[in-house]
Structures are given as structure tokens and as C-alpha cells.
Amino acid sequence: MRHFQNWLEYLPFPIVITSQEGIIEHYNFLFGRLTGSDTVGLDIKTVFDQWQADTSFLVSATLHHHAYKLLHQQIRQDDEDFTLYLVADHTQVQLLRQEVLNLQSQLEAVMESSNDGIYITDHNGVTLKVNSAIEKMTGLPRHCFIGHNVKELVEKGVLKRSITLKVLSERKRVDYIYNLDEKKAFATGIPVFNEDGEIDKIVTNVRDLTELNQFYNELQRALHLNDRYRKELEKIKTKLKLQSPDVVIESKQMMDIYDMAERIADVDATVLILGETGVGKDVLARHIYRCSSRNGKGEFIKVNCGAIPHDLLESELFGYEAGAFTGANRSGKPGMFELADQGVLFLDEVGELPLSLQVKLLVALQEKKIQRIGSTKTKSVDVRLIAATNRDLKQMVAELKFREDLYYRLNVLPIVIPPLRERKEDILPLAHSVLTKLNQKYGTAKELDEKLERFFYHYHWPGNVRELANLVERLVLTVPEQTLLVKDLPADYQQKEQSSATAASAPAKVITLKEAAEIAEREILAMAVQKYQSTYKIAEELGTSQATIVRKLKKYKL
């Protein structure tokens, strides 16, 4: 017992040991200082002024008008039973109790703030705490779980299975996917070990995968929508950024053509551009490439089928292996199809292809494979083909000069560009665009006289845009004056201008004055529309009201 007495002095609390009857047997220095006298042999209840048992292990007492709490525990020493009392200041106990309550409150708040279900058991599997998410998932109130062993809950069918039991048996973290009615849940059971390495508690986290899948699907839809918007914005930016300065269009026909070209830009179907020489077929082909997703992935390769000798055209298109023929490159050479891989191959003047080569082109289009000259192997290529011609391929098919199967393979998306004389609204904008570029190129400041503009507008332009650009450049380089006049036109154009004037003064048939006036009125309005940007300015220049101009433009469909 003396050893017992020495051990008491090491404890930082007032400690007293009594017999089973409550008679004080031993106490430490701190208890002696608390009472102020020797209390051995006294009944512990008589030492304190008041004595009240709160629970089976806790007593409230007062001494010298100060409140204390006594925690007691049965102990055994030398085959005798004793009671050990630990004396604590009531105020400190209250503070500790309040701190414990605060910690419990914080734990409850954390658990309830989680959307995941939280299930806590002790080392035996007895449920200690659950949050409201568990109630929501199972449809059962928490009192059905708290205080019950999970093994018992599984046996009664309250729980279909318990991850807690698996954690207890495996002594490690366990993950599991549950089926809760029509829902799925992902559960994680985590053991909490004490200082001795034994399981003290098990915390299980349960996440509703159904709700998570809904969030995931909503996120995917949002990302898909965002991707669509991004692509649309990219298309708009592409149109603004990649709009070629060569594309100058004002007429409705050309606007419709370019609008359709942009709509089919990302379709891999073959495009056949038809039209007279010089109408701008290559400009349209490049525009389709710029607006497509192939822009940046592959190149735009142009081949003029009419400018390359027929015996060399096959090697240019499909390439050749080393030593394929005399004079061939020692390492071979890739053809235009290979160079245009992931991009666009533009075959201009496709009507000039020899029949022998049309077969090989047809195979390349159908199978998306090419074979170099001198090779026994084929090679896959990803090429979009755009073809163009000023010839009537259908008539050539009838005359057996063009393969019918190739014609239909090319004619998937036909686009016909009208000649410049049929879209007069484009003439003056094109002329001014060309003039602006030439002024920048040559460092000049030339401008068009109004009568020269009128000549341009009425001229029939057999060479179309190419002829117009060549004529403007000739005038810029040959005329010393700043203003370009009708008299500065080359002699052959002067003759055509005079012939046009004579023809205009002597109509082929007699028409009424009203018809003649309407013809003149329409031409004047058409010229004004090209020159001025608003109906108010047109009305001011023509000396009439804006309402009259609007009505006349509607009448003549200008």
C-alpha cells in the first residue's frame, strides 16, 4: 500500500482513496492542501460540507463554499477493494464540459453540412452517429440506427449490407458500390485506430452516385453547348479574319453563292465550280478552304489541268517512285494528292483532263487512295477535292470526251458563278477594290472619273473580273493624270464605247416614251446605288425625296 501512496503523489489532481465503506485510507498532497487537515480514518462524506451523487461515477460536493466534482472508480489492491476519487474544480469541469459540448456541436454541424451520408460506429459496430443524408438515402429516421449494431441491422433487413463489418474484419479502408432502390451509392469505410493499434471507431462516407451522375450529365451538356458556341464564334472569327480581300461581292447572286459555300465548307463532298473564264472560280475555292476546318491542318493545292502537258499531269497529281522513268528524281516525288493531305486539292480546268487520267482520278476519289507511278502499293490520303471548269461537262459527256461516272462524282455540289455582266452591282465595287490595291502597290493616288465608271457599268466584260482588273491596272500604269477618263481607254475599248453609244441611240425596236424613261431611270438609280451608301444621299444627289428613292428601288428591285 505504501507503493500506492507514492504513486498518488505523481498525479496532478487531488486524489483520495477510501474503503468500500467510504472511510479515507490514503490521499495525496494536493487533497491534503485542499482540506487543510488530516482526514485519514474519516468518512469522505463528512469531510465535505455537501455531498450529492449525480451518477454512478460522478459526485457533486462543496468544501469551504467552493464547488467540486468527484469522479470515482473501483480499484483492487492486495486482494482488497477500494474506491478512488479524483477531485476537480467545478468551474473547470463546467468549462471542459462546455468545450466538449462545443466540439459535439461542431461535429454535428460538419456532418449535417455534408451532402454525403456519414455513418459512425464504435469498435464493436454499434452505431454512434448518423447525419440527415443517411436518413434521406435510406428513408429511415436516425433512431432506427443509433445504438444498434450494424450486424443486427443487416440481419433485420434494415440495411442490405454493411461496409462496417468488412472494415472490422479486414482492418483497413474498404470501398464499395451500393444499390439503394433505383439509386447507386459509393461508400468508403475508414477505420480509426487508438494508441494501441486497435480499431476505436469506423467512419463510413456514402456518396449518392445518381445525383453525381446527374451533375456530370448536366456538366457534359453545358460543355457540349459551350463547345458549340465556341465553334460558332470560331466560324464568325474565321469569316472576319480570313475574309480574303479578293472577295468583293455586292450582288444578291454572289452573296447567296458565298453563303452556301460557307455552309458546305466543312462537308467533304466534292464541289464543282462552273463559270466563264475570269469569274473568280479560284477565289471561291480558296474561300471554301479558309472557312473549313481543314484550314491549318493541310494545304490548299491548286493544279491547272490545262497548263500542264498531258504526259506529265499524272506524275504531278499522283507522284512517282525513284527510277519510275527516265529523268525521274532519284528519291521519287510526292504528287499533289499527297501534298494536299488533310487539306484541299483544287483542280482548275478539270475539263482538260485526258480520258486515260480520268479513270485514275475516279479511283482516287472513290477509294481515297492513290498509287504513285512505278509503285505497287497504294497510299491513303484525306483530301477534299474542288474542281472548276469553264466548259460544259455534260455536253462533253454526251460527246464521249468526259467520263460520265467521273462527271457525277464531281458534280455532287455544283456552284455556278454568273458572269460579271449579269451581276452589274459587283462591277464598280470590284473596280474600286482593284484600284485601291494598285494605288498601294505602285504608290499612286488614281481615281475613276464618273463617265468612266458609267462605261465600266455598261460594258459587257467578256473576260469578266480578270479583264476588269487588267484594264484598271493598264490605266493606272499608262495614264499620267490622277483622274482616269474615258478618253484614256485603249483604242479597242474606245471603239466598243462608241459602238455602244451608237447602239444606244438607235434602238433595235421602237419603244414608248414611258418604257424609255423607265430604262433610263433604272440605269441612273443603279449607278447611284453603286456610288452612294444611303438612300438619303442618293435622294440629295438626284434632287428628289428619300421616300421616292425607296419606292423606285423597290420597283426596280435594286
Coordinates of C-alpha atoms in Angstrom, one line a residue:
M1 CA 0.0 0.0 0.0
R2 CA 3.0 2.3 0.6
H3 CA 3.8 1.9 -3.1
F4 CA 0.2 3.1 -3.8
Q5 CA 0.8 6.1 -1.6
N6 CA 3.9 7.1 -3.5
W7 CA 2.1 6.7 -6.8
L8 CA -0.6 9.2 -5.8
E9 CA 1.9 12.0 -5.4
Y10 CA 2.7 11.9 -9.1
L11 CA -0.9 12.7 -10.2
P12 CA -1.6 16.4 -10.9
F13 CA -5.1 16.3 -9.3
P14 CA -6.3 16.0 -5.7
I15 CA -6.7 12.2 -5.2
V16 CA -8.3 10.3 -2.3
I17 CA -8.7 6.6 -1.7
T18 CA -11.4 5.1 0.5
S19 CA -12.5 1.7 1.7
Q20 CA -15.7 0.2 0.4
E21 CA -17.5 1.9 3.3
G22 CA -16.2 5.3 2.4
I23 CA -13.5 5.6 5.1
I24 CA -10.5 7.6 3.8
E25 CA -7.4 5.3 3.6
H26 CA -5.0 7.4 1.6
Y27 CA -4.8 10.8 -0.1
N28 CA -2.1 12.8 -1.9
F29 CA -0.6 16.2 -1.0
L30 CA -3.0 18.2 -3.2
F31 CA -6.0 16.7 -1.5
G32 CA -4.5 17.4 1.9
R33 CA -3.9 21.0 0.9
L34 CA -7.5 21.2 -0.3
T35 CA -9.0 20.0 3.0
G36 CA -6.4 21.7 5.3
S37 CA -6.3 18.8 7.8
D38 CA -5.5 15.1 8.2
T39 CA -8.6 13.2 7.1
V40 CA -7.4 9.6 7.3
G41 CA -10.0 7.5 9.0
L42 CA -12.8 9.9 8.3
D43 CA -15.9 9.3 6.2
I44 CA -15.3 11.1 3.0
K45 CA -18.9 12.4 3.0
T46 CA -18.2 14.2 6.3
V47 CA -15.1 15.9 5.0
F48 CA -17.2 17.9 2.5
D49 CA -19.9 20.4 3.5
Q50 CA -22.3 18.9 1.0
W51 CA -22.3 15.6 -0.9
Q52 CA -24.7 14.5 -3.7
A53 CA -24.3 11.6 -6.1
D54 CA -25.1 12.7 -9.6
T55 CA -24.4 9.5 -11.5
S56 CA -22.9 6.1 -10.8
F57 CA -19.4 7.6 -11.3
L58 CA -19.9 11.4 -10.6
V59 CA -20.5 13.3 -7.3
S60 CA -21.1 17.0 -6.7
A61 CA -19.7 18.3 -3.4
T62 CA -18.8 21.6 -1.7
L63 CA -16.0 22.5 0.6
H64 CA -15.4 25.9 2.2
H65 CA -18.2 27.3 -0.1
H66 CA -16.4 26.1 -3.2
A67 CA -18.0 23.5 -5.6
Y68 CA -16.2 20.4 -6.8
K69 CA -16.9 17.4 -8.9
L70 CA -15.6 14.0 -7.8
L71 CA -15.1 11.2 -10.4
H72 CA -14.8 7.8 -8.7
Q73 CA -13.8 4.4 -9.9
Q74 CA -13.5 1.0 -8.1
I75 CA -9.9 -0.4 -7.8
R76 CA -8.4 -3.5 -6.3
Q77 CA -5.1 -3.7 -4.4
D78 CA -3.7 -6.7 -2.4
D79 CA -7.0 -8.5 -2.8
E80 CA -8.9 -5.6 -1.3
D81 CA -11.5 -3.4 -3.0
F82 CA -11.1 0.4 -2.7
T83 CA -12.7 3.5 -4.3
L84 CA -10.5 6.1 -5.9
Y85 CA -11.9 9.7 -6.1
L86 CA -10.4 12.4 -8.4
V87 CA -11.4 15.8 -7.2
A88 CA -11.8 18.6 -9.9
D89 CA -12.9 22.2 -9.6
H90 CA -16.5 22.5 -10.6
T91 CA -15.8 25.6 -12.7
Q92 CA -13.0 23.8 -14.7
V93 CA -15.3 20.8 -15.1
Q94 CA -18.0 23.1 -16.5
L95 CA -15.6 24.7 -18.9
L96 CA -14.4 21.3 -20.0
R97 CA -18.0 20.1 -20.3
Q98 CA -18.9 23.2 -22.4
E99 CA -15.8 22.6 -24.6
V100 CA -16.9 19.0 -25.2
L101 CA -20.5 20.2 -26.0
N102 CA -19.0 22.8 -28.4
L103 CA -16.9 20.1 -30.1
Q104 CA -20.0 17.9 -30.3
S105 CA -22.0 20.8 -31.8
Q106 CA -19.2 21.4 -34.4
L107 CA -19.1 17.8 -35.3
E108 CA -22.9 17.7 -35.8
A109 CA -22.6 20.9 -37.9
V110 CA -19.9 19.4 -40.1
M111 CA -21.8 16.1 -40.5
E112 CA -25.1 17.9 -41.4
S113 CA -23.4 20.3 -43.9
S114 CA -22.2 17.3 -46.0
N115 CA -24.3 16.1 -48.9
D116 CA -22.7 12.7 -48.4
G117 CA -24.1 10.3 -45.8
I118 CA -21.9 9.9 -42.7
Y119 CA -22.2 6.8 -40.5
I120 CA -20.0 6.4 -37.4
T121 CA -19.8 3.2 -35.2
D122 CA -17.7 2.1 -32.3
H123 CA -15.2 -0.8 -32.4
N124 CA -18.0 -3.3 -31.9
G125 CA -20.1 -2.0 -34.8
V126 CA -22.6 -0.2 -32.6
T127 CA -23.9 2.9 -34.3
L128 CA -22.9 6.2 -32.6
K129 CA -23.9 8.9 -35.1
V130 CA -25.5 9.3 -38.5
N131 CA -26.4 12.5 -40.4
S132 CA -29.6 13.5 -42.2
A133 CA -28.1 12.5 -45.6
I134 CA -28.3 8.8 -44.3
E135 CA -31.9 9.4 -43.4
K136 CA -32.6 10.8 -46.9
M137 CA -30.8 7.9 -48.7
T138 CA -32.5 5.1 -46.6
G139 CA -35.8 6.8 -45.9
L140 CA -35.5 5.8 -42.2
P141 CA -35.1 8.1 -39.2
R142 CA -31.8 8.1 -37.3
H143 CA -33.2 6.5 -34.2
C144 CA -33.5 3.3 -36.3
F145 CA -29.7 3.2 -36.4
I146 CA -28.2 4.9 -33.3
G147 CA -27.5 2.4 -30.5
H148 CA -28.0 -0.6 -32.8
N149 CA -25.2 -2.9 -34.0
V150 CA -24.9 -2.9 -37.8
K151 CA -24.8 -6.7 -37.8
E152 CA -28.2 -6.7 -36.2
L153 CA -29.5 -4.1 -38.7
V154 CA -28.3 -6.3 -41.6
E155 CA -30.0 -9.4 -40.1
K156 CA -33.3 -7.5 -39.6
G157 CA -33.1 -6.2 -43.2
V158 CA -32.8 -2.5 -42.2
L159 CA -29.5 -2.5 -44.1
K160 CA -28.9 -4.7 -47.1
R161 CA -25.2 -4.9 -46.3
S162 CA -22.7 -3.1 -44.1
I163 CA -19.3 -1.9 -45.1
T164 CA -18.5 -1.5 -41.4
L165 CA -18.4 -5.3 -40.9
K166 CA -16.0 -5.6 -43.7
V167 CA -13.7 -2.9 -42.2
L168 CA -13.8 -4.7 -38.9
S169 CA -12.7 -8.0 -40.5
E170 CA -10.1 -6.6 -42.9
R171 CA -8.8 -3.7 -40.6
K172 CA -8.3 -1.4 -43.5
R173 CA -10.1 1.1 -45.7
V174 CA -12.8 -0.5 -47.8
D175 CA -14.6 1.0 -50.9
Y176 CA -17.9 -0.4 -52.1
I177 CA -20.8 0.5 -54.5
Y178 CA -24.3 0.1 -53.1
N179 CA -27.6 -0.2 -54.9
L180 CA -30.2 1.7 -52.9
D181 CA -33.5 1.0 -54.6
E182 CA -33.1 2.7 -58.0
K183 CA -30.1 4.7 -56.9
K184 CA -26.4 3.9 -56.7
A185 CA -24.1 4.9 -53.9
F186 CA -20.3 4.8 -53.4
A187 CA -19.3 4.0 -49.8
T188 CA -15.9 4.3 -48.2
G189 CA -15.3 2.8 -44.7
I190 CA -12.3 4.1 -42.8
P191 CA -11.1 2.6 -39.5
V192 CA -9.8 5.0 -36.8
F193 CA -7.1 3.3 -34.6
N194 CA -6.3 4.1 -30.9
E195 CA -2.8 4.3 -29.4
D196 CA -2.7 0.5 -29.0
G197 CA -3.3 0.0 -32.7
E198 CA -6.8 -1.3 -32.1
I199 CA -9.9 -0.1 -34.0
D200 CA -11.6 2.5 -31.9
K201 CA -14.2 3.8 -34.4
I202 CA -15.3 3.3 -38.0
V203 CA -16.3 6.3 -40.2
T204 CA -18.3 5.5 -43.3
N205 CA -18.9 8.1 -46.1
V206 CA -21.7 7.3 -48.5
R207 CA -22.0 9.4 -51.8
D208 CA -25.1 9.3 -54.0
L209 CA -23.8 8.5 -57.4
T210 CA -27.2 9.1 -59.0
E211 CA -27.1 12.7 -58.1
L212 CA -23.5 12.9 -59.1
N213 CA -24.2 11.4 -62.4
Q214 CA -27.0 14.0 -63.0
F215 CA -24.5 16.7 -62.2
Y216 CA -22.0 15.0 -64.6
N217 CA -24.6 14.8 -67.4
E218 CA -25.6 18.4 -66.9
L219 CA -21.9 19.4 -66.9
Q220 CA -21.4 17.4 -70.2
R221 CA -24.4 19.1 -71.7
A222 CA -23.1 22.5 -70.7
L223 CA -19.6 21.7 -72.0
H224 CA -21.2 20.4 -75.3
L225 CA -23.2 23.6 -75.6
N226 CA -20.1 25.7 -74.8
D227 CA -18.2 23.8 -77.5
R228 CA -21.0 24.5 -80.0
Y229 CA -20.9 28.2 -79.1
R230 CA -17.1 28.2 -79.3
K231 CA -17.2 26.6 -82.8
E232 CA -19.8 29.2 -83.9
L233 CA -17.7 32.0 -82.6
E234 CA -14.6 30.5 -84.3
K235 CA -16.6 30.4 -87.5
I236 CA -17.6 34.0 -87.2
K237 CA -14.0 35.0 -86.3
T238 CA -12.7 32.9 -89.2
K239 CA -15.1 34.7 -91.6
L240 CA -13.9 38.1 -90.3
K241 CA -10.2 37.1 -90.0
L242 CA -9.9 35.1 -93.2
Q243 CA -12.2 37.0 -95.5
S244 CA -10.0 37.4 -98.5
P245 CA -9.5 40.9 -99.9
D246 CA -10.2 39.4 -103.3
V247 CA -13.7 38.6 -102.2
V248 CA -15.7 41.7 -103.2
I249 CA -19.4 41.0 -103.6
E250 CA -22.4 43.2 -103.6
S251 CA -25.0 41.4 -105.7
K252 CA -27.5 39.1 -104.2
Q253 CA -26.5 36.2 -106.6
M254 CA -22.9 36.3 -105.3
M255 CA -24.0 36.7 -101.6
D256 CA -26.1 33.6 -101.9
I257 CA -23.3 31.7 -103.6
Y258 CA -20.8 32.6 -100.8
D259 CA -23.3 31.9 -98.1
M260 CA -23.8 28.4 -99.5
A261 CA -20.1 28.0 -99.8
E262 CA -19.6 28.7 -96.1
R263 CA -22.4 26.3 -95.2
I264 CA -20.7 23.4 -97.1
A265 CA -17.2 24.4 -96.1
D266 CA -16.9 21.5 -93.5
V267 CA -18.5 18.9 -95.7
D268 CA -16.1 16.6 -97.5
A269 CA -18.3 16.2 -100.6
T270 CA -16.7 17.2 -103.9
V271 CA -17.5 20.8 -105.2
L272 CA -17.7 21.6 -108.9
I273 CA -17.4 25.3 -109.7
L274 CA -18.8 26.3 -113.1
G275 CA -18.5 29.6 -114.9
E276 CA -16.9 31.6 -117.6
T277 CA -13.2 32.4 -117.6
G278 CA -12.2 35.0 -115.1
V279 CA -15.4 35.0 -113.0
G280 CA -13.4 34.1 -109.8
K281 CA -13.6 30.3 -109.5
D282 CA -10.3 30.1 -107.8
V283 CA -11.2 32.9 -105.3
L284 CA -14.3 30.9 -104.3
A285 CA -12.4 27.7 -103.9
R286 CA -9.9 29.4 -101.6
H287 CA -12.7 30.9 -99.6
I288 CA -14.2 27.5 -99.1
Y289 CA -10.8 26.3 -97.8
R290 CA -10.4 29.3 -95.5
C291 CA -13.8 28.7 -93.9
S292 CA -13.3 25.0 -93.4
S293 CA -11.7 23.0 -90.5
R294 CA -9.1 21.8 -93.0
N295 CA -7.6 25.3 -92.9
G296 CA -4.5 24.9 -90.8
K297 CA -4.4 21.1 -90.9
G298 CA -3.5 20.8 -94.5
E299 CA -2.6 22.9 -97.5
F300 CA -4.6 24.4 -100.4
I301 CA -3.0 23.0 -103.5
K302 CA -4.0 24.3 -106.9
V303 CA -3.4 22.4 -110.1
N304 CA -4.3 23.9 -113.5
C305 CA -5.1 20.8 -115.6
G306 CA -4.9 22.8 -118.8
A307 CA -1.5 24.3 -118.2
I308 CA 0.4 21.0 -117.6
P309 CA 1.3 18.7 -120.6
H310 CA -0.8 15.5 -120.5
D311 CA 2.2 13.2 -120.3
L312 CA 3.4 15.0 -117.1
L313 CA 0.0 15.5 -115.5
E314 CA -0.2 12.0 -114.0
S315 CA 3.1 12.3 -112.2
E316 CA 2.2 15.8 -111.0
L317 CA -1.1 14.6 -109.5
F318 CA -0.1 11.2 -108.1
G319 CA 3.8 11.4 -107.8
Y320 CA 6.3 8.7 -108.8
E321 CA 8.8 6.4 -107.2
A322 CA 12.6 6.5 -107.7
G323 CA 13.6 5.4 -111.2
A324 CA 10.0 5.3 -112.4
F325 CA 11.0 6.8 -115.7
T326 CA 14.0 8.4 -117.4
G327 CA 14.8 11.7 -115.8
A328 CA 12.8 11.0 -112.7
N329 CA 14.1 12.2 -109.3
R330 CA 16.3 9.7 -107.6
S331 CA 14.4 9.8 -104.4
G332 CA 11.0 9.9 -106.1
K333 CA 8.5 12.7 -105.7
P334 CA 5.1 13.1 -103.9
G335 CA 2.2 14.1 -106.1
M336 CA -0.3 16.9 -105.4
F337 CA -2.7 14.5 -103.8
E338 CA -0.1 13.7 -101.1
L339 CA 0.8 17.4 -100.7
A340 CA -2.9 18.2 -100.1
D341 CA -3.4 15.5 -97.5
Q342 CA -5.7 16.9 -94.7
G343 CA -6.3 19.9 -96.9
V344 CA -7.9 20.8 -100.3
L345 CA -6.9 20.0 -103.8
F346 CA -8.2 22.4 -106.4
L347 CA -8.3 21.1 -109.9
D348 CA -8.8 24.1 -112.2
E349 CA -9.8 23.4 -115.8
V350 CA -10.7 19.9 -114.9
G351 CA -12.4 19.5 -118.3
E352 CA -8.9 19.4 -119.9
L353 CA -8.0 16.1 -118.2
P354 CA -7.3 13.3 -120.7
L355 CA -9.6 10.3 -120.6
S356 CA -6.8 8.0 -119.6
L357 CA -6.2 10.0 -116.4
Q358 CA -9.9 10.5 -115.6
V359 CA -10.0 6.8 -114.6
K360 CA -7.2 7.1 -112.1
L361 CA -8.8 10.3 -110.7
L362 CA -12.1 8.5 -110.3
V363 CA -10.5 5.7 -108.3
A364 CA -8.7 8.2 -106.1
L365 CA -12.0 9.9 -105.3
Q366 CA -13.9 6.7 -104.6
E367 CA -11.3 4.8 -102.6
K368 CA -9.4 7.8 -101.1
K369 CA -6.2 6.0 -102.1
I370 CA -3.5 6.9 -104.7
Q371 CA -0.8 5.0 -106.3
R372 CA 2.5 6.6 -107.4
I373 CA 3.9 5.9 -110.9
G374 CA 6.2 2.9 -110.6
S375 CA 4.8 1.8 -107.3
T376 CA 2.9 -1.4 -106.5
K377 CA 1.4 -0.1 -103.2
T378 CA -1.4 2.3 -102.6
K379 CA -1.4 5.1 -100.1
S380 CA -4.4 6.5 -98.2
V381 CA -5.0 10.2 -98.5
D382 CA -7.5 12.5 -96.8
V383 CA -8.2 15.2 -99.4
R384 CA -11.2 17.3 -100.2
L385 CA -11.5 17.9 -104.0
I386 CA -12.8 21.1 -105.5
A387 CA -12.9 21.1 -109.3
A388 CA -13.6 24.0 -111.7
T389 CA -14.1 24.4 -115.4
N390 CA -15.5 26.9 -117.9
R391 CA -16.6 24.0 -120.2
D392 CA -19.9 22.3 -120.5
L393 CA -19.0 18.9 -118.9
K394 CA -22.5 17.5 -119.6
Q395 CA -22.0 18.2 -123.3
M396 CA -18.6 16.7 -123.2
V397 CA -20.1 13.5 -121.6
A398 CA -22.5 13.3 -124.5
E399 CA -19.6 13.7 -126.9
L400 CA -17.7 11.0 -125.1
K401 CA -14.9 13.4 -124.2
F402 CA -15.5 13.2 -120.5
R403 CA -16.3 10.1 -118.4
E404 CA -19.9 10.1 -117.2
D405 CA -19.1 8.3 -113.9
L406 CA -16.4 10.9 -113.1
Y407 CA -18.8 13.7 -114.0
Y408 CA -21.4 12.5 -111.4
R409 CA -18.6 12.0 -108.9
L410 CA -17.5 15.7 -109.3
N411 CA -21.0 17.1 -109.7
V412 CA -22.1 16.4 -106.0
L413 CA -22.2 20.1 -105.1
P414 CA -22.3 22.2 -108.2
I415 CA -21.9 26.0 -107.9
V416 CA -22.4 28.2 -111.0
I417 CA -20.8 31.7 -110.8
P418 CA -22.7 34.1 -113.1
P419 CA -20.6 36.3 -115.5
L420 CA -19.9 39.9 -114.4
R421 CA -22.4 41.3 -117.0
E422 CA -25.2 39.5 -115.2
R423 CA -24.3 41.0 -111.8
K424 CA -23.6 44.6 -112.5
E425 CA -23.9 45.6 -108.8
D426 CA -20.4 44.0 -108.4
I427 CA -18.7 45.9 -111.2
L428 CA -17.9 49.2 -109.5
P429 CA -17.0 47.8 -106.1
L430 CA -14.6 45.4 -107.8
A431 CA -13.1 48.3 -109.9
H432 CA -12.6 50.4 -106.8
S433 CA -11.1 47.5 -104.8
V434 CA -8.6 46.8 -107.6
L435 CA -7.8 50.5 -107.9
T436 CA -7.1 50.7 -104.1
K437 CA -4.7 47.8 -104.2
L438 CA -2.9 49.1 -107.2
N439 CA -2.6 52.6 -105.6
Q440 CA -1.0 50.9 -102.6
K441 CA 1.2 48.7 -104.8
Y442 CA 2.5 51.5 -107.1
G443 CA 2.3 54.4 -104.6
T444 CA -0.2 56.3 -106.7
A445 CA -3.5 58.1 -105.9
K446 CA -5.5 57.4 -109.1
E447 CA -9.3 57.8 -109.1
L448 CA -12.1 56.9 -111.6
D449 CA -14.0 59.6 -113.5
E450 CA -17.8 59.3 -113.2
K451 CA -18.1 58.8 -117.0
L452 CA -15.5 56.0 -116.9
E453 CA -17.5 54.4 -114.1
R454 CA -20.6 54.6 -116.3
F455 CA -18.6 52.9 -119.1
F456 CA -17.5 50.1 -116.7
Y457 CA -21.0 49.6 -115.5
H458 CA -22.5 49.2 -119.1
Y459 CA -19.6 47.3 -120.6
H460 CA -20.3 43.6 -121.1
W461 CA -16.9 42.3 -119.8
P462 CA -16.3 39.1 -121.8
G463 CA -13.2 38.4 -119.7
N464 CA -15.2 39.1 -116.5
V465 CA -13.3 40.1 -113.3
R466 CA -9.9 39.2 -114.8
E467 CA -10.4 41.6 -117.7
L468 CA -11.7 44.3 -115.4
A469 CA -8.6 44.0 -113.2
N470 CA -6.2 44.0 -116.1
L471 CA -7.8 47.1 -117.7
V472 CA -7.7 49.1 -114.4
E473 CA -4.0 48.2 -113.9
R474 CA -3.2 49.2 -117.5
L475 CA -4.9 52.6 -116.9
V476 CA -3.0 53.2 -113.6
L477 CA 0.3 52.5 -115.2
T478 CA -0.2 54.3 -118.5
V479 CA -2.2 57.4 -117.6
P480 CA -0.1 60.2 -116.1
E481 CA -3.1 62.2 -114.8
Q482 CA -4.6 61.4 -111.4
T483 CA -8.1 61.1 -112.7
L484 CA -8.7 58.3 -115.2
L485 CA -11.1 59.3 -118.0
V486 CA -13.0 57.5 -120.8
K487 CA -10.6 59.0 -123.3
D488 CA -7.7 57.2 -121.6
L489 CA -9.2 53.8 -122.5
P490 CA -7.2 51.7 -125.1
A491 CA -8.3 52.1 -128.7
D492 CA -10.2 48.8 -128.8
Y493 CA -12.3 49.8 -125.8
Q494 CA -12.8 53.3 -127.4
Q495 CA -14.4 51.6 -130.4
K496 CA -16.6 49.5 -128.2
E497 CA -17.7 52.5 -126.3
Q498 CA -18.6 54.3 -129.5
S499 CA -20.4 51.2 -130.8
S500 CA -22.4 51.0 -127.5
A501 CA -23.3 54.7 -127.8
T502 CA -24.5 54.3 -131.4
A503 CA -26.5 51.2 -130.5
A504 CA -28.0 53.1 -127.6
S505 CA -29.0 56.0 -129.8
A506 CA -30.5 53.6 -132.4
P507 CA -32.6 51.0 -130.6
A508 CA -33.5 47.8 -132.3
K509 CA -37.2 48.5 -131.9
V510 CA -39.4 51.5 -131.2
I511 CA -40.5 51.7 -127.5
T512 CA -42.8 54.0 -125.8
L513 CA -41.5 57.1 -124.0
K514 CA -42.6 55.7 -120.7
E515 CA -40.6 52.5 -121.3
A516 CA -37.5 54.5 -122.4
A517 CA -37.9 56.7 -119.3
E518 CA -38.1 53.7 -117.0
I519 CA -35.0 52.2 -118.6
A520 CA -33.0 55.4 -118.2
E521 CA -34.4 55.8 -114.6
R522 CA -33.3 52.3 -113.7
E523 CA -29.8 52.8 -115.0
I524 CA -29.4 56.1 -113.2
L525 CA -30.6 54.5 -109.9
A526 CA -28.3 51.5 -110.4
M527 CA -25.3 53.9 -110.9
A528 CA -26.3 55.9 -107.8
V529 CA -26.7 52.7 -105.7
Q530 CA -23.1 51.7 -106.5
K531 CA -21.7 55.2 -105.8
Y532 CA -23.6 56.3 -102.6
Q533 CA -24.0 54.4 -99.3
S534 CA -27.5 55.6 -98.3
T535 CA -30.9 56.4 -99.8
Y536 CA -30.7 59.9 -98.2
K537 CA -27.5 60.7 -100.2
I538 CA -29.0 59.3 -103.4
A539 CA -32.1 61.4 -102.9
E540 CA -29.9 64.5 -102.3
E541 CA -27.8 63.9 -105.5
L542 CA -30.8 63.1 -107.7
G543 CA -32.9 66.0 -106.3
T544 CA -35.8 64.1 -105.0
S545 CA -37.2 62.7 -101.7
Q546 CA -35.8 59.7 -99.8
A547 CA -39.3 58.1 -99.9
T548 CA -39.4 58.4 -103.7
I549 CA -35.9 56.7 -103.9
V550 CA -37.0 53.9 -101.6
R551 CA -40.1 53.3 -103.7
K552 CA -38.2 53.4 -107.0
L553 CA -35.5 51.0 -105.7
K554 CA -38.2 48.6 -104.7
K555 CA -39.9 48.9 -108.0
Y556 CA -36.7 48.1 -110.0
K557 CA -35.5 45.5 -107.4
L558 CA -32.3 47.3 -106.9

